């Protein structure tokens, strides 16, 4: 089990860091020695090399001069990106998603990000403190919606979603947003590779009392789990822990409405608005 508390590095940041490390080692310098020469701490050098920190211009220029003036760092720096808008603890999971074979989600708090509309995502983002400015809201909403490109991936991912009935009845964002959301859920659930099930309000026997969970099957058929709380997330790779999550999801599937009945409920709720 691994707790992700630091920003997950993007591919470009990891690559840049690897180049810095290779040049440093070729020069016969320790991280502390390079830090002294570029006037940054050893910790900063380590964070850059591991892809955890975006290097600023001063670091790039000084490191370039110290490490042989090859031009590699100056040329690579403009291409660095952070994966802006996703919570730092979620980025590692988001990277795994891009190569997933199977992706299962149970959610009891909010419509899963992969199923949100832009207006629903904005309403959710604006509702949760602390207060955000327009730029922050736009970045978070954009990052969330960009994940939905997974639906177009080839080969396709097998998706399964189980969501609580209360989430579609809550009315987040108002009637217009809810109508649009219901139409969107109906469209998504009509796809051949998407299964959407609604957990009814009245369900005394419920396997999801411990909260939301996500499961992912990688290309090598290894399964990973993910669980998220208020201010952090946990990526779970331990086989026994993942097995427990798989058992819970299987039970949830048996307790929720069938896909056909779920679509019928969504259609009735849409007609009532």
mmCIF file of C-alpha atoms in Angstrom, residues 49-177:
data_model
loop_
_atom_site.group_PDB
_atom_site.id
_atom_site.type_symbol
_atom_site.label_atom_id
_atom_site.label_comp_id
_atom_site.label_asym_id
_atom_site.label_seq_id
_atom_site.Cartn_x
_atom_site.Cartn_y
_atom_site.Cartn_z
ATOM 1 C CA UNK A 49 16.027 14.535 -10.273
ATOM 2 C CA UNK A 50 13.056 12.494 -9.041
ATOM 3 C CA UNK A 51 10.646 14.607 -11.079
ATOM 4 C CA UNK A 52 8.844 15.950 -8.014
ATOM 5 C CA UNK A 53 9.784 19.593 -8.487
ATOM 6 C CA UNK A 54 9.471 21.841 -11.508
ATOM 7 C CA UNK A 55 12.940 23.429 -11.953
ATOM 8 C CA UNK A 56 12.925 27.208 -12.205
ATOM 9 C CA UNK A 57 14.932 29.114 -14.790
ATOM 10 C CA UNK A 58 17.838 29.825 -12.433
ATOM 11 C CA UNK A 59 18.275 26.132 -11.675
ATOM 12 C CA UNK A 60 18.255 25.230 -15.368
ATOM 13 C CA UNK A 61 20.783 27.905 -16.335
ATOM 14 C CA UNK A 62 23.173 27.218 -13.461
ATOM 15 C CA UNK A 63 22.964 23.445 -13.858
ATOM 16 C CA UNK A 64 23.573 23.795 -17.587
ATOM 17 C CA UNK A 65 26.784 25.735 -16.958
ATOM 18 C CA UNK A 66 28.016 23.392 -14.226
ATOM 19 C CA UNK A 67 27.199 20.180 -16.108
ATOM 20 C CA UNK A 68 29.054 20.833 -19.319
ATOM 21 C CA UNK A 69 26.942 23.283 -21.341
ATOM 22 C CA UNK A 70 25.559 20.491 -23.527
ATOM 23 C CA UNK A 71 22.359 22.431 -24.189
ATOM 24 C CA UNK A 72 20.235 19.442 -23.154
ATOM 25 C CA UNK A 73 18.701 21.098 -20.096
ATOM 26 C CA UNK A 74 17.945 24.401 -21.834
ATOM 27 C CA UNK A 75 16.269 22.607 -24.733
ATOM 28 C CA UNK A 76 14.247 20.289 -22.504
ATOM 29 C CA UNK A 77 13.022 22.878 -19.993
ATOM 30 C CA UNK A 78 10.357 24.522 -22.232
ATOM 31 C CA UNK A 79 8.649 21.144 -22.683
ATOM 32 C CA UNK A 80 8.090 20.454 -18.982
ATOM 33 C CA UNK A 81 4.505 20.107 -17.727
ATOM 34 C CA UNK A 82 2.987 19.412 -14.308
ATOM 35 C CA UNK A 83 -0.384 17.705 -14.980
ATOM 36 C CA UNK A 84 -2.067 20.892 -13.774
ATOM 37 C CA UNK A 85 -5.474 20.705 -12.116
ATOM 38 C CA UNK A 86 -5.390 17.182 -10.665
ATOM 39 C CA UNK A 87 -4.887 16.759 -6.938
ATOM 40 C CA UNK A 88 -1.287 15.735 -6.256
ATOM 41 C CA UNK A 89 -2.298 12.479 -4.574
ATOM 42 C CA UNK A 90 -4.441 11.488 -7.606
ATOM 43 C CA UNK A 91 -1.861 11.900 -10.355
ATOM 44 C CA UNK A 92 -0.244 8.491 -9.950
ATOM 45 C CA UNK A 93 -3.648 6.833 -10.369
ATOM 46 C CA UNK A 94 -4.443 9.056 -13.362
ATOM 47 C CA UNK A 95 -1.261 7.830 -15.077
ATOM 48 C CA UNK A 96 -2.235 4.205 -14.472
ATOM 49 C CA UNK A 97 -5.675 4.901 -15.966
ATOM 50 C CA UNK A 98 -4.193 5.795 -19.338
ATOM 51 C CA UNK A 99 -3.013 2.208 -19.883
ATOM 52 C CA UNK A 100 -5.790 0.370 -18.041
ATOM 53 C CA UNK A 101 -7.606 -2.645 -19.434
ATOM 54 C CA UNK A 102 -10.454 -2.477 -16.910
ATOM 55 C CA UNK A 103 -11.617 0.400 -14.727
ATOM 56 C CA UNK A 104 -14.261 0.046 -11.992
ATOM 57 C CA UNK A 105 -15.608 2.842 -9.786
ATOM 58 C CA UNK A 106 -18.002 2.925 -6.836
ATOM 59 C CA UNK A 107 -18.926 6.408 -5.627
ATOM 60 C CA UNK A 108 -21.221 7.590 -2.833
ATOM 61 C CA UNK A 109 -20.241 11.272 -2.548
ATOM 62 C CA UNK A 110 -20.280 12.802 -6.016
ATOM 63 C CA UNK A 111 -20.757 11.681 -9.605
ATOM 64 C CA UNK A 112 -17.390 10.171 -10.705
ATOM 65 C CA UNK A 113 -15.188 12.600 -12.595
ATOM 66 C CA UNK A 114 -15.230 10.396 -15.693
ATOM 67 C CA UNK A 115 -19.015 10.838 -15.886
ATOM 68 C CA UNK A 116 -19.303 14.523 -15.037
ATOM 69 C CA UNK A 117 -20.460 17.248 -17.399
ATOM 70 C CA UNK A 118 -18.604 20.538 -17.493
ATOM 71 C CA UNK A 119 -21.352 22.408 -15.645
ATOM 72 C CA UNK A 120 -21.687 19.698 -13.006
ATOM 73 C CA UNK A 121 -17.898 19.634 -12.508
ATOM 74 C CA UNK A 122 -17.883 23.402 -12.130
ATOM 75 C CA UNK A 123 -20.729 23.324 -9.606
ATOM 76 C CA UNK A 124 -18.951 20.685 -7.525
ATOM 77 C CA UNK A 125 -15.598 22.492 -7.679
ATOM 78 C CA UNK A 126 -17.111 25.832 -6.682
ATOM 79 C CA UNK A 127 -19.075 24.282 -3.804
ATOM 80 C CA UNK A 128 -16.139 22.851 -1.838
ATOM 81 C CA UNK A 129 -14.075 25.264 0.337
ATOM 82 C CA UNK A 130 -11.665 26.951 0.238
ATOM 83 C CA UNK A 131 -13.008 29.598 -2.141
ATOM 84 C CA UNK A 132 -11.289 29.397 -5.538
ATOM 85 C CA UNK A 133 -10.786 32.048 -8.174
ATOM 86 C CA UNK A 134 -11.908 31.534 -11.754
ATOM 87 C CA UNK A 135 -8.471 30.378 -12.904
ATOM 88 C CA UNK A 136 -8.311 27.670 -10.238
ATOM 89 C CA UNK A 137 -11.819 26.452 -11.030
ATOM 90 C CA UNK A 138 -11.105 26.327 -14.754
ATOM 91 C CA UNK A 139 -7.859 24.369 -14.258
ATOM 92 C CA UNK A 140 -9.535 21.769 -12.048
ATOM 93 C CA UNK A 141 -12.555 21.372 -14.318
ATOM 94 C CA UNK A 142 -10.403 21.131 -17.440
ATOM 95 C CA UNK A 143 -8.152 18.478 -15.898
ATOM 96 C CA UNK A 144 -11.170 16.446 -14.807
ATOM 97 C CA UNK A 145 -12.795 16.567 -18.220
ATOM 98 C CA UNK A 146 -9.537 15.710 -20.011
ATOM 99 C CA UNK A 147 -9.593 12.326 -18.268
ATOM 100 C CA UNK A 148 -12.743 11.532 -20.250
ATOM 101 C CA UNK A 149 -10.561 10.980 -23.322
ATOM 102 C CA UNK A 150 -10.219 7.495 -21.855
ATOM 103 C CA UNK A 151 -13.613 6.690 -23.361
ATOM 104 C CA UNK A 152 -12.144 7.138 -26.847
ATOM 105 C CA UNK A 153 -9.018 5.087 -26.268
ATOM 106 C CA UNK A 154 -8.173 2.152 -28.525
ATOM 107 C CA UNK A 155 -8.144 -0.611 -27.543
ATOM 108 C CA UNK A 156 -11.175 0.352 -25.441
ATOM 109 C CA UNK A 157 -11.276 0.160 -21.652
ATOM 110 C CA UNK A 158 -14.004 -1.915 -19.982
ATOM 111 C CA UNK A 159 -15.723 0.532 -17.612
ATOM 112 C CA UNK A 160 -18.018 -0.239 -14.698
ATOM 113 C CA UNK A 161 -19.602 2.433 -12.519
ATOM 114 C CA UNK A 162 -21.788 2.035 -9.450
ATOM 115 C CA UNK A 163 -23.216 5.263 -8.056
ATOM 116 C CA UNK A 164 -25.690 5.974 -5.287
ATOM 117 C CA UNK A 165 -29.176 7.064 -6.327
ATOM 118 C CA UNK A 166 -28.917 10.089 -4.023
ATOM 119 C CA UNK A 167 -26.165 11.549 -6.199
ATOM 120 C CA UNK A 168 -28.451 12.017 -9.191
ATOM 121 C CA UNK A 169 -31.326 13.205 -7.017
ATOM 122 C CA UNK A 170 -29.322 15.788 -5.092
ATOM 123 C CA UNK A 171 -29.754 18.445 -7.752
ATOM 124 C CA UNK A 172 -26.176 19.729 -7.662
ATOM 125 C CA UNK A 173 -26.002 22.933 -9.686
ATOM 126 C CA UNK A 174 -29.772 23.198 -10.100
ATOM 127 C CA UNK A 175 -32.392 21.631 -12.408
ATOM 128 C CA UNK A 176 -30.719 22.577 -15.696
ATOM 129 C CA UNK A 177 -27.390 21.086 -14.648
#
